[in-house]
Amino acid sequence: MIVDVHAHTPTHRDAVPEAERKVYQNWRTDRPVTTTNSWADFDAAMADADVAIIFNIAVDDPEPMTGLPYPPERTNDATAEFVAADPARRIGFLSVNPLWDNVFEETERCRELGLVGVKLGPNYQDFDPLCEQALAFYAYCERHGLPILFHQGASPMRHAPLRYTYPLVTDEVALRFPELRIVMAHMGHPWGTETAVTIRKHPHVYADVSSIYLRPWVCYQSLLAAVEWGCAHKLLLGSDFPIANTGEAMAGLRRVNDILEGTKLPRIPEETVERIIHADALGALGLSAAVRS
């Protein structure tokens, strides 16, 4: 089974009207990214995945903060509705801000809607991932078996310190909550080695490879770190839709050694790449029962 663990909820149920179509230029160097997508657009992009994990990010003003134009009051409802339309192929994660006064009430509401994990982006949401409120929320997630997918790694969010998404902060979270299942997004780019030693250390901490294949040297360095530290088996496939699709993610990983032509640098074994593509992500995150026919 191919599981894409990192995809954003499409912005439109039906075809996107031309007047509402939006494009972002700076996520990729090879082409612009269309940030307004329909349910059908999503299905086409994820055709190579058997199952996808889908979410929004809970922020007050999504478009300038995340690049995706969705109504903030519909952050979780839009995901729940989309997942409910095809529960055999879609798994939904909720998003909240641990600083909210109603964070636990909203989380309970979203669980009742069928959302089974959490997406957090401390840099986007401007909260210290080691603050008292965040730690209380992680304790709740650990207690209720909710995996958390953290945005991890550098971003151009000027209001938030880079420390908020530095991989070694996740080490401190995992020390406090050893049974909490965590995915470190983007292999913490550009800090792939720090990510590798963190997932190596903690049994329930994993990393996804979403978007790293768009930066060939970062991709190579990150995968090599995972190979050399013996933790490549803890890497999960992710596309970061709409930035890329599942097929692009797989193809990008399979090209990881292309930049090494004419050098004596060590290669990433093909079997390592295929193991990532076919990783048992649902088993790793305790979500095997989340896919419903």
PDB file of C-alpha atoms in Angstrom:
ATOM      1  CA  MET A   1       0.000   0.000   0.000  1.00  0.00           C
ATOM      2  CA  ILE A   2       1.225   3.501  -0.846  1.00  0.00           C
ATOM      3  CA  VAL A   3       0.297   6.085   1.785  1.00  0.00           C
ATOM      4  CA  ASP A   4       0.867   9.791   1.186  1.00  0.00           C
ATOM      5  CA  VAL A   5       1.020  11.220   4.698  1.00  0.00           C
ATOM      6  CA  HIS A   6       1.210  14.908   3.792  1.00  0.00           C
ATOM      7  CA  ALA A   7      -1.499  16.571   1.709  1.00  0.00           C
ATOM      8  CA  HIS A   8      -3.504  19.747   2.191  1.00  0.00           C
ATOM      9  CA  THR A   9      -7.276  19.856   1.892  1.00  0.00           C
ATOM     10  CA  PRO A  10      -8.457  21.148  -1.506  1.00  0.00           C
ATOM     11  CA  THR A  11      -9.949  24.632  -1.379  1.00  0.00           C
ATOM     12  CA  HIS A  12     -13.031  23.995  -3.546  1.00  0.00           C
ATOM     13  CA  ARG A  13     -15.556  21.171  -3.690  1.00  0.00           C
ATOM     14  CA  ASP A  14     -16.348  21.784  -7.368  1.00  0.00           C
ATOM     15  CA  ALA A  15     -14.317  23.154 -10.277  1.00  0.00           C
ATOM     16  CA  VAL A  16     -12.482  26.343  -9.339  1.00  0.00           C
ATOM     17  CA  PRO A  17     -14.021  29.411 -11.033  1.00  0.00           C
ATOM     18  CA  GLU A  18     -11.446  31.259 -13.117  1.00  0.00           C
ATOM     19  CA  ALA A  19     -11.980  34.402 -11.054  1.00  0.00           C
ATOM     20  CA  GLU A  20     -10.998  32.487  -7.893  1.00  0.00           C
ATOM     21  CA  ARG A  21      -7.965  30.710  -9.331  1.00  0.00           C
ATOM     22  CA  LYS A  22      -4.748  31.577  -7.473  1.00  0.00           C
ATOM     23  CA  VAL A  23      -1.131  30.734  -8.147  1.00  0.00           C
ATOM     24  CA  TYR A  24       1.932  30.967  -5.921  1.00  0.00           C
ATOM     25  CA  GLN A  25       5.314  31.514  -7.542  1.00  0.00           C
ATOM     26  CA  ASN A  26       7.860  30.876  -4.795  1.00  0.00           C
ATOM     27  CA  TRP A  27       7.315  27.325  -3.542  1.00  0.00           C
ATOM     28  CA  ARG A  28       9.051  25.669  -6.489  1.00  0.00           C
ATOM     29  CA  THR A  29      11.846  26.793  -8.788  1.00  0.00           C
ATOM     30  CA  ASP A  30      10.623  24.828 -11.822  1.00  0.00           C
ATOM     31  CA  ARG A  31       6.982  25.951 -11.988  1.00  0.00           C
ATOM     32  CA  PRO A  32       4.349  27.940 -10.130  1.00  0.00           C
ATOM     33  CA  VAL A  33       1.902  26.130  -7.856  1.00  0.00           C
ATOM     34  CA  THR A  34      -1.843  26.443  -8.271  1.00  0.00           C
ATOM     35  CA  THR A  35      -3.149  26.912  -4.730  1.00  0.00           C
ATOM     36  CA  THR A  36      -6.860  26.653  -5.494  1.00  0.00           C
ATOM     37  CA  ASN A  37      -7.886  23.081  -6.216  1.00  0.00           C
ATOM     38  CA  SER A  38     -11.111  21.097  -6.462  1.00  0.00           C
ATOM     39  CA  TRP A  39     -11.885  17.688  -5.016  1.00  0.00           C
ATOM     40  CA  ALA A  40     -11.398  16.252  -8.513  1.00  0.00           C
ATOM     41  CA  ASP A  41      -8.032  18.005  -8.841  1.00  0.00           C
ATOM     42  CA  PHE A  42      -6.947  16.370  -5.596  1.00  0.00           C
ATOM     43  CA  ASP A  43      -7.987  12.906  -6.747  1.00  0.00           C
ATOM     44  CA  ALA A  44      -6.059  13.321  -9.985  1.00  0.00           C
ATOM     45  CA  ALA A  45      -2.951  14.503  -8.133  1.00  0.00           C
ATOM     46  CA  MET A  46      -3.103  11.636  -5.639  1.00  0.00           C
ATOM     47  CA  ALA A  47      -3.908   8.899  -8.148  1.00  0.00           C
ATOM     48  CA  ASP A  48      -0.686   7.037  -7.301  1.00  0.00           C
ATOM     49  CA  ALA A  49      -1.541   6.852  -3.587  1.00  0.00           C
ATOM     50  CA  ASP A  50      -3.820   4.228  -2.114  1.00  0.00           C
ATOM     51  CA  VAL A  51      -4.483   6.408   0.946  1.00  0.00           C
ATOM     52  CA  ALA A  52      -3.715  10.038   1.776  1.00  0.00           C
ATOM     53  CA  ILE A  53      -3.592  11.904   5.084  1.00  0.00           C
ATOM     54  CA  ILE A  54      -5.176  15.327   4.636  1.00  0.00           C
ATOM     55  CA  PHE A  55      -5.353  18.512   6.707  1.00  0.00           C
ATOM     56  CA  ASN A  56      -5.493  22.286   6.853  1.00  0.00           C
ATOM     57  CA  ILE A  57      -3.577  24.500   9.293  1.00  0.00           C
ATOM     58  CA  ALA A  58      -5.548  26.501  11.851  1.00  0.00           C
ATOM     59  CA  VAL A  59      -4.529  30.148  11.473  1.00  0.00           C
ATOM     60  CA  ASP A  60      -6.526  33.372  11.544  1.00  0.00           C
ATOM     61  CA  ASP A  61      -5.693  34.378   7.960  1.00  0.00           C
ATOM     62  CA  PRO A  62      -4.780  31.281   5.929  1.00  0.00           C
ATOM     63  CA  GLU A  63      -3.760  32.729   2.566  1.00  0.00           C
ATOM     64  CA  PRO A  64      -0.867  34.968   3.663  1.00  0.00           C
ATOM     65  CA  MET A  65       0.188  32.503   6.355  1.00  0.00           C
ATOM     66  CA  THR A  66      -0.046  29.184   4.494  1.00  0.00           C
ATOM     67  CA  GLY A  67      -0.436  30.215   0.855  1.00  0.00           C
ATOM     68  CA  LEU A  68      -3.771  28.398   0.656  1.00  0.00           C
ATOM     69  CA  PRO A  69      -6.986  30.436   0.497  1.00  0.00           C
ATOM     70  CA  TYR A  70      -9.559  28.717   2.697  1.00  0.00           C
ATOM     71  CA  PRO A  71     -12.014  30.242   5.189  1.00  0.00           C
ATOM     72  CA  PRO A  72     -10.445  29.981   8.649  1.00  0.00           C
ATOM     73  CA  GLU A  73     -13.774  29.072  10.244  1.00  0.00           C
ATOM     74  CA  ARG A  74     -13.930  26.053   7.883  1.00  0.00           C
ATOM     75  CA  THR A  75     -10.409  24.775   8.593  1.00  0.00           C
ATOM     76  CA  ASN A  76     -11.517  21.465  10.075  1.00  0.00           C
ATOM     77  CA  ASP A  77     -15.023  21.135   8.668  1.00  0.00           C
ATOM     78  CA  ALA A  78     -13.704  21.311   5.101  1.00  0.00           C
ATOM     79  CA  THR A  79     -11.287  18.480   5.851  1.00  0.00           C
ATOM     80  CA  ALA A  80     -13.936  16.359   7.564  1.00  0.00           C
ATOM     81  CA  GLU A  81     -16.392  16.757   4.677  1.00  0.00           C
ATOM     82  CA  PHE A  82     -13.744  15.889   2.114  1.00  0.00           C
ATOM     83  CA  VAL A  83     -12.607  12.796   4.002  1.00  0.00           C
ATOM     84  CA  ALA A  84     -16.172  11.605   4.583  1.00  0.00           C
ATOM     85  CA  ALA A  85     -16.778  11.584   0.830  1.00  0.00           C
ATOM     86  CA  ASP A  86     -14.152   8.832   0.319  1.00  0.00           C
ATOM     87  CA  PRO A  87     -13.207   7.241   3.654  1.00  0.00           C
ATOM     88  CA  ALA A  88     -11.525   4.292   1.950  1.00  0.00           C
ATOM     89  CA  ARG A  89      -8.786   6.520   0.510  1.00  0.00           C
ATOM     90  CA  ARG A  90      -8.709   9.571   2.776  1.00  0.00           C
ATOM     91  CA  ILE A  91      -7.748  10.073   6.421  1.00  0.00           C
ATOM     92  CA  GLY A  92      -8.321  13.474   7.997  1.00  0.00           C
ATOM     93  CA  PHE A  93      -6.257  15.330  10.602  1.00  0.00           C
ATOM     94  CA  LEU A  94      -7.600  18.303  12.527  1.00  0.00           C
ATOM     95  CA  SER A  95      -5.688  21.469  13.269  1.00  0.00           C
ATOM     96  CA  VAL A  96      -5.952  23.683  16.333  1.00  0.00           C
ATOM     97  CA  ASN A  97      -3.741  26.181  18.077  1.00  0.00           C
ATOM     98  CA  PRO A  98      -2.726  25.029  21.575  1.00  0.00           C
ATOM     99  CA  LEU A  99      -3.020  28.646  22.752  1.00  0.00           C
ATOM    100  CA  TRP A 100      -6.764  28.772  22.072  1.00  0.00           C
ATOM    101  CA  ASP A 101      -9.051  28.893  25.087  1.00  0.00           C
ATOM    102  CA  ASN A 102     -11.302  26.289  23.422  1.00  0.00           C
ATOM    103  CA  VAL A 103      -8.549  24.018  22.080  1.00  0.00           C
ATOM    104  CA  PHE A 104      -9.846  20.884  23.789  1.00  0.00           C
ATOM    105  CA  GLU A 105     -13.481  21.558  22.927  1.00  0.00           C
ATOM    106  CA  GLU A 106     -12.579  22.042  19.257  1.00  0.00           C
ATOM    107  CA  THR A 107     -10.451  18.920  19.276  1.00  0.00           C
ATOM    108  CA  GLU A 108     -13.286  16.871  20.747  1.00  0.00           C
ATOM    109  CA  ARG A 109     -15.676  18.286  18.145  1.00  0.00           C
ATOM    110  CA  CYS A 110     -13.303  17.349  15.339  1.00  0.00           C
ATOM    111  CA  ARG A 111     -12.845  13.842  16.678  1.00  0.00           C
ATOM    112  CA  GLU A 112     -16.607  13.445  16.532  1.00  0.00           C
ATOM    113  CA  LEU A 113     -16.405  14.535  12.875  1.00  0.00           C
ATOM    114  CA  GLY A 114     -14.057  11.609  12.235  1.00  0.00           C
ATOM    115  CA  LEU A 115     -10.667  13.347  12.244  1.00  0.00           C
ATOM    116  CA  VAL A 116      -8.055  11.059  13.772  1.00  0.00           C
ATOM    117  CA  GLY A 117      -4.810  13.020  14.061  1.00  0.00           C
ATOM    118  CA  VAL A 118      -3.468  16.554  14.387  1.00  0.00           C
ATOM    119  CA  LYS A 119      -1.479  18.921  12.172  1.00  0.00           C
ATOM    120  CA  LEU A 120       0.482  21.651  13.975  1.00  0.00           C
ATOM    121  CA  GLY A 121       2.718  24.349  12.542  1.00  0.00           C
ATOM    122  CA  PRO A 122       4.238  26.323  15.407  1.00  0.00           C
ATOM    123  CA  ASN A 123       5.874  28.732  12.969  1.00  0.00           C
ATOM    124  CA  TYR A 124       2.605  29.428  11.153  1.00  0.00           C
ATOM    125  CA  GLN A 125       0.546  29.471  14.337  1.00  0.00           C
ATOM    126  CA  ASP A 126       3.105  31.420  16.370  1.00  0.00           C
ATOM    127  CA  PHE A 127       3.277  29.269  19.483  1.00  0.00           C
ATOM    128  CA  ASP A 128       6.319  27.983  21.306  1.00  0.00           C
ATOM    129  CA  PRO A 129       6.197  24.189  20.915  1.00  0.00           C
ATOM    130  CA  LEU A 130       7.526  23.794  24.472  1.00  0.00           C
ATOM    131  CA  CYS A 131       5.165  26.238  26.151  1.00  0.00           C
ATOM    132  CA  GLU A 132       2.835  25.102  28.930  1.00  0.00           C
ATOM    133  CA  GLN A 133      -0.292  25.104  26.727  1.00  0.00           C
ATOM    134  CA  ALA A 134       1.403  23.099  23.992  1.00  0.00           C
ATOM    135  CA  LEU A 135       2.669  20.506  26.482  1.00  0.00           C
ATOM    136  CA  ALA A 136      -0.837  20.123  27.906  1.00  0.00           C
ATOM    137  CA  PHE A 137      -2.170  19.548  24.404  1.00  0.00           C
ATOM    138  CA  TYR A 138       0.474  16.920  23.630  1.00  0.00           C
ATOM    139  CA  ALA A 139      -0.475  15.119  26.831  1.00  0.00           C
ATOM    140  CA  TYR A 140      -4.087  15.042  25.643  1.00  0.00           C
ATOM    141  CA  CYS A 141      -3.034  13.676  22.239  1.00  0.00           C
ATOM    142  CA  GLU A 142      -0.842  11.009  23.808  1.00  0.00           C
ATOM    143  CA  ARG A 143      -3.681   9.981  26.117  1.00  0.00           C
ATOM    144  CA  HIS A 144      -6.195   9.698  23.262  1.00  0.00           C
ATOM    145  CA  GLY A 145      -3.923   8.157  20.644  1.00  0.00           C
ATOM    146  CA  LEU A 146      -3.875  11.152  18.299  1.00  0.00           C
ATOM    147  CA  PRO A 147      -0.692  11.300  16.197  1.00  0.00           C
ATOM    148  CA  ILE A 148       0.709  14.778  15.542  1.00  0.00           C
ATOM    149  CA  LEU A 149       2.291  15.842  12.267  1.00  0.00           C
ATOM    150  CA  PHE A 150       4.465  18.877  12.953  1.00  0.00           C
ATOM    151  CA  HIS A 151       5.669  21.270  10.318  1.00  0.00           C
ATOM    152  CA  GLN A 152       9.407  20.900  10.772  1.00  0.00           C
ATOM    153  CA  GLY A 153      12.269  22.892   9.322  1.00  0.00           C
ATOM    154  CA  ALA A 154      12.989  26.344   7.980  1.00  0.00           C
ATOM    155  CA  SER A 155      10.311  28.688   6.706  1.00  0.00           C
ATOM    156  CA  PRO A 156      10.164  32.371   5.775  1.00  0.00           C
ATOM    157  CA  MET A 157       7.672  33.199   8.549  1.00  0.00           C
ATOM    158  CA  ARG A 158       9.326  36.339   9.963  1.00  0.00           C
ATOM    159  CA  HIS A 159       7.186  36.488  13.100  1.00  0.00           C
ATOM    160  CA  ALA A 160       8.299  33.090  14.440  1.00  0.00           C
ATOM    161  CA  PRO A 161      11.787  32.011  15.557  1.00  0.00           C
ATOM    162  CA  LEU A 162      13.381  29.225  13.530  1.00  0.00           C
ATOM    163  CA  ARG A 163      13.730  27.383  16.840  1.00  0.00           C
ATOM    164  CA  TYR A 164       9.977  26.696  16.812  1.00  0.00           C
ATOM    165  CA  THR A 165      10.455  24.155  14.033  1.00  0.00           C
ATOM    166  CA  TYR A 166      14.028  23.033  14.708  1.00  0.00           C
ATOM    167  CA  PRO A 167      14.124  19.215  14.845  1.00  0.00           C
ATOM    168  CA  LEU A 168      15.870  18.987  18.206  1.00  0.00           C
ATOM    169  CA  VAL A 169      12.850  20.649  19.810  1.00  0.00           C
ATOM    170  CA  THR A 170      10.893  17.547  18.802  1.00  0.00           C
ATOM    171  CA  ASP A 171      13.431  15.494  20.724  1.00  0.00           C
ATOM    172  CA  GLU A 172      12.373  17.370  23.858  1.00  0.00           C
ATOM    173  CA  VAL A 173       8.686  16.776  23.097  1.00  0.00           C
ATOM    174  CA  ALA A 174       9.282  13.058  22.613  1.00  0.00           C
ATOM    175  CA  LEU A 175      11.246  12.827  25.878  1.00  0.00           C
ATOM    176  CA  ARG A 176       8.242  14.191  27.748  1.00  0.00           C
ATOM    177  CA  PHE A 177       5.646  12.137  25.834  1.00  0.00           C
ATOM    178  CA  PRO A 178       7.255   8.828  24.844  1.00  0.00           C
ATOM    179  CA  GLU A 179       4.003   7.222  23.634  1.00  0.00           C
ATOM    180  CA  LEU A 180       2.966  10.164  21.461  1.00  0.00           C
ATOM    181  CA  ARG A 181       3.249   9.302  17.773  1.00  0.00           C
ATOM    182  CA  ILE A 182       4.923  12.138  15.879  1.00  0.00           C
ATOM    183  CA  VAL A 183       5.711  12.849  12.231  1.00  0.00           C
ATOM    184  CA  MET A 184       8.415  15.417  11.547  1.00  0.00           C
ATOM    185  CA  ALA A 185       7.429  16.941   8.201  1.00  0.00           C
ATOM    186  CA  HIS A 186       9.880  17.614   5.358  1.00  0.00           C
ATOM    187  CA  MET A 187      12.632  15.732   7.207  1.00  0.00           C
ATOM    188  CA  GLY A 188      13.159  19.041   8.996  1.00  0.00           C
ATOM    189  CA  HIS A 189      14.747  20.561   5.893  1.00  0.00           C
ATOM    190  CA  PRO A 190      17.533  21.673   5.812  1.00  0.00           C
ATOM    191  CA  TRP A 191      18.316  19.924   9.112  1.00  0.00           C
ATOM    192  CA  GLY A 192      18.122  16.360   7.843  1.00  0.00           C
ATOM    193  CA  THR A 193      20.852  15.027  10.110  1.00  0.00           C
ATOM    194  CA  GLU A 194      19.203  16.461  13.228  1.00  0.00           C
ATOM    195  CA  THR A 195      15.958  14.866  12.083  1.00  0.00           C
ATOM    196  CA  ALA A 196      17.636  11.510  11.478  1.00  0.00           C
ATOM    197  CA  VAL A 197      19.169  11.315  14.946  1.00  0.00           C
ATOM    198  CA  THR A 198      15.829  12.287  16.500  1.00  0.00           C
ATOM    199  CA  ILE A 199      13.762   9.613  14.737  1.00  0.00           C
ATOM    200  CA  ARG A 200      16.527   7.097  15.457  1.00  0.00           C
ATOM    201  CA  LYS A 201      16.299   7.837  19.168  1.00  0.00           C
ATOM    202  CA  HIS A 202      12.536   7.701  19.721  1.00  0.00           C
ATOM    203  CA  PRO A 203      10.447   4.622  18.828  1.00  0.00           C
ATOM    204  CA  HIS A 204       7.290   6.582  17.964  1.00  0.00           C
ATOM    205  CA  VAL A 205       8.865   9.501  16.084  1.00  0.00           C
ATOM    206  CA  TYR A 206       8.957   9.399  12.276  1.00  0.00           C
ATOM    207  CA  ALA A 207       9.715  11.842   9.478  1.00  0.00           C
ATOM    208  CA  ASP A 208       8.075  12.414   6.138  1.00  0.00           C
ATOM    209  CA  VAL A 209       9.990  13.290   2.977  1.00  0.00           C
ATOM    210  CA  SER A 210       7.474  15.781   1.605  1.00  0.00           C
ATOM    211  CA  SER A 211       8.997  18.510  -0.578  1.00  0.00           C
ATOM    212  CA  ILE A 212      12.642  17.570   0.037  1.00  0.00           C
ATOM    213  CA  TYR A 213      12.863  16.102  -3.479  1.00  0.00           C
ATOM    214  CA  LEU A 214      12.355  19.642  -4.811  1.00  0.00           C
ATOM    215  CA  ARG A 215      15.836  20.481  -3.466  1.00  0.00           C
ATOM    216  CA  PRO A 216      18.088  17.718  -4.828  1.00  0.00           C
ATOM    217  CA  TRP A 217      21.080  18.309  -2.547  1.00  0.00           C
ATOM    218  CA  VAL A 218      18.924  18.575   0.584  1.00  0.00           C
ATOM    219  CA  CYS A 219      17.131  15.405  -0.479  1.00  0.00           C
ATOM    220  CA  TYR A 220      20.381  13.512  -0.955  1.00  0.00           C
ATOM    221  CA  GLN A 221      21.944  14.757   2.283  1.00  0.00           C
ATOM    222  CA  SER A 222      18.826  13.970   4.297  1.00  0.00           C
ATOM    223  CA  LEU A 223      18.382  10.454   2.953  1.00  0.00           C
ATOM    224  CA  LEU A 224      22.098   9.744   3.341  1.00  0.00           C
ATOM    225  CA  ALA A 225      21.926  10.818   6.987  1.00  0.00           C
ATOM    226  CA  ALA A 226      19.018   8.431   7.535  1.00  0.00           C
ATOM    227  CA  VAL A 227      20.937   5.591   5.856  1.00  0.00           C
ATOM    228  CA  GLU A 228      24.150   6.237   7.776  1.00  0.00           C
ATOM    229  CA  TRP A 229      22.326   6.514  11.106  1.00  0.00           C
ATOM    230  CA  GLY A 230      20.300   3.368  10.437  1.00  0.00           C
ATOM    231  CA  CYS A 231      16.849   4.937  10.564  1.00  0.00           C
ATOM    232  CA  ALA A 232      15.725   5.111   6.924  1.00  0.00           C
ATOM    233  CA  HIS A 233      12.987   2.607   7.806  1.00  0.00           C
ATOM    234  CA  LYS A 234      11.306   5.423   9.770  1.00  0.00           C
ATOM    235  CA  LEU A 235      10.802   7.677   6.753  1.00  0.00           C
ATOM    236  CA  LEU A 236       7.315   8.088   5.306  1.00  0.00           C
ATOM    237  CA  LEU A 237       6.185   9.181   1.852  1.00  0.00           C
ATOM    238  CA  GLY A 238       4.584  12.610   1.485  1.00  0.00           C
ATOM    239  CA  SER A 239       3.836  14.919  -1.438  1.00  0.00           C
ATOM    240  CA  ASP A 240       2.837  18.219   0.224  1.00  0.00           C
ATOM    241  CA  PHE A 241      -0.064  18.627  -2.216  1.00  0.00           C
ATOM    242  CA  PRO A 242      -0.712  21.075  -3.879  1.00  0.00           C
ATOM    243  CA  ILE A 243       3.019  21.803  -4.058  1.00  0.00           C
ATOM    244  CA  ALA A 244       3.524  18.380  -5.646  1.00  0.00           C
ATOM    245  CA  ASN A 245       1.600  15.167  -6.200  1.00  0.00           C
ATOM    246  CA  THR A 246       2.271  11.608  -5.112  1.00  0.00           C
ATOM    247  CA  GLY A 247       3.712  10.570  -8.464  1.00  0.00           C
ATOM    248  CA  GLU A 248       6.153  13.490  -8.424  1.00  0.00           C
ATOM    249  CA  ALA A 249       7.201  12.609  -4.893  1.00  0.00           C
ATOM    250  CA  MET A 250       7.977   9.018  -5.825  1.00  0.00           C
ATOM    251  CA  ALA A 251       9.800  10.037  -9.009  1.00  0.00           C
ATOM    252  CA  GLY A 252      11.828  12.648  -7.140  1.00  0.00           C
ATOM    253  CA  LEU A 253      12.967  10.118  -4.557  1.00  0.00           C
ATOM    254  CA  ARG A 254      13.926   7.657  -7.270  1.00  0.00           C
ATOM    255  CA  ARG A 255      16.122  10.335  -8.869  1.00  0.00           C
ATOM    256  CA  VAL A 256      18.013  11.069  -5.662  1.00  0.00           C
ATOM    257  CA  ASN A 257      21.294   9.687  -6.990  1.00  0.00           C
ATOM    258  CA  ASP A 258      21.163  11.513 -10.327  1.00  0.00           C
ATOM    259  CA  ILE A 259      23.183  14.455  -9.005  1.00  0.00           C
ATOM    260  CA  LEU A 260      26.033  12.107  -8.069  1.00  0.00           C
ATOM    261  CA  GLU A 261      26.955  11.161 -11.626  1.00  0.00           C
ATOM    262  CA  GLY A 262      30.723  11.402 -12.082  1.00  0.00           C
ATOM    263  CA  THR A 263      31.427  11.463  -8.334  1.00  0.00           C
ATOM    264  CA  LYS A 264      32.504   8.898  -5.757  1.00  0.00           C
ATOM    265  CA  LEU A 265      29.897  10.031  -3.234  1.00  0.00           C
ATOM    266  CA  PRO A 266      27.931   7.192  -1.633  1.00  0.00           C
ATOM    267  CA  ARG A 267      24.657   6.261  -3.314  1.00  0.00           C
ATOM    268  CA  ILE A 268      21.268   5.916  -1.639  1.00  0.00           C
ATOM    269  CA  PRO A 269      20.303   2.251  -2.068  1.00  0.00           C
ATOM    270  CA  GLU A 270      17.329   1.686  -4.370  1.00  0.00           C
ATOM    271  CA  GLU A 271      15.764  -0.596  -1.793  1.00  0.00           C
ATOM    272  CA  THR A 272      15.838   2.264   0.718  1.00  0.00           C
ATOM    273  CA  VAL A 273      13.881   4.494  -1.644  1.00  0.00           C
ATOM    274  CA  GLU A 274      11.324   1.762  -2.336  1.00  0.00           C
ATOM    275  CA  ARG A 275      10.933   1.097   1.378  1.00  0.00           C
ATOM    276  CA  ILE A 276      10.028   4.763   1.898  1.00  0.00           C
ATOM    277  CA  ILE A 277       7.514   4.676  -0.951  1.00  0.00           C
ATOM    278  CA  HIS A 278       5.866   1.528   0.406  1.00  0.00           C
ATOM    279  CA  ALA A 279       6.223   2.298   4.135  1.00  0.00           C
ATOM    280  CA  ASP A 280       3.523   1.070   6.503  1.00  0.00           C
ATOM    281  CA  ALA A 281       2.665   4.587   7.594  1.00  0.00           C
ATOM    282  CA  LEU A 282      -0.752   3.679   8.972  1.00  0.00           C
ATOM    283  CA  GLY A 283       0.702   0.973  11.186  1.00  0.00           C
ATOM    284  CA  ALA A 284       3.444   3.283  12.379  1.00  0.00           C
ATOM    285  CA  LEU A 285       0.935   5.968  13.387  1.00  0.00           C
ATOM    286  CA  GLY A 286      -1.610   3.615  14.909  1.00  0.00           C
ATOM    287  CA  LEU A 287      -4.109   4.378  12.147  1.00  0.00           C
ATOM    288  CA  SER A 288      -4.570   0.974  10.530  1.00  0.00           C
ATOM    289  CA  ALA A 289      -8.237   0.991  11.503  1.00  0.00           C
ATOM    290  CA  ALA A 290      -8.814   4.549  10.284  1.00  0.00           C
ATOM    291  CA  VAL A 291      -9.508   3.614   6.655  1.00  0.00           C
ATOM    292  CA  ARG A 292     -13.133   2.661   6.235  1.00  0.00           C
ATOM    293  CA  SER A 293     -14.843   1.059   3.258  1.00  0.00           C
TER     294      SER A 293
END
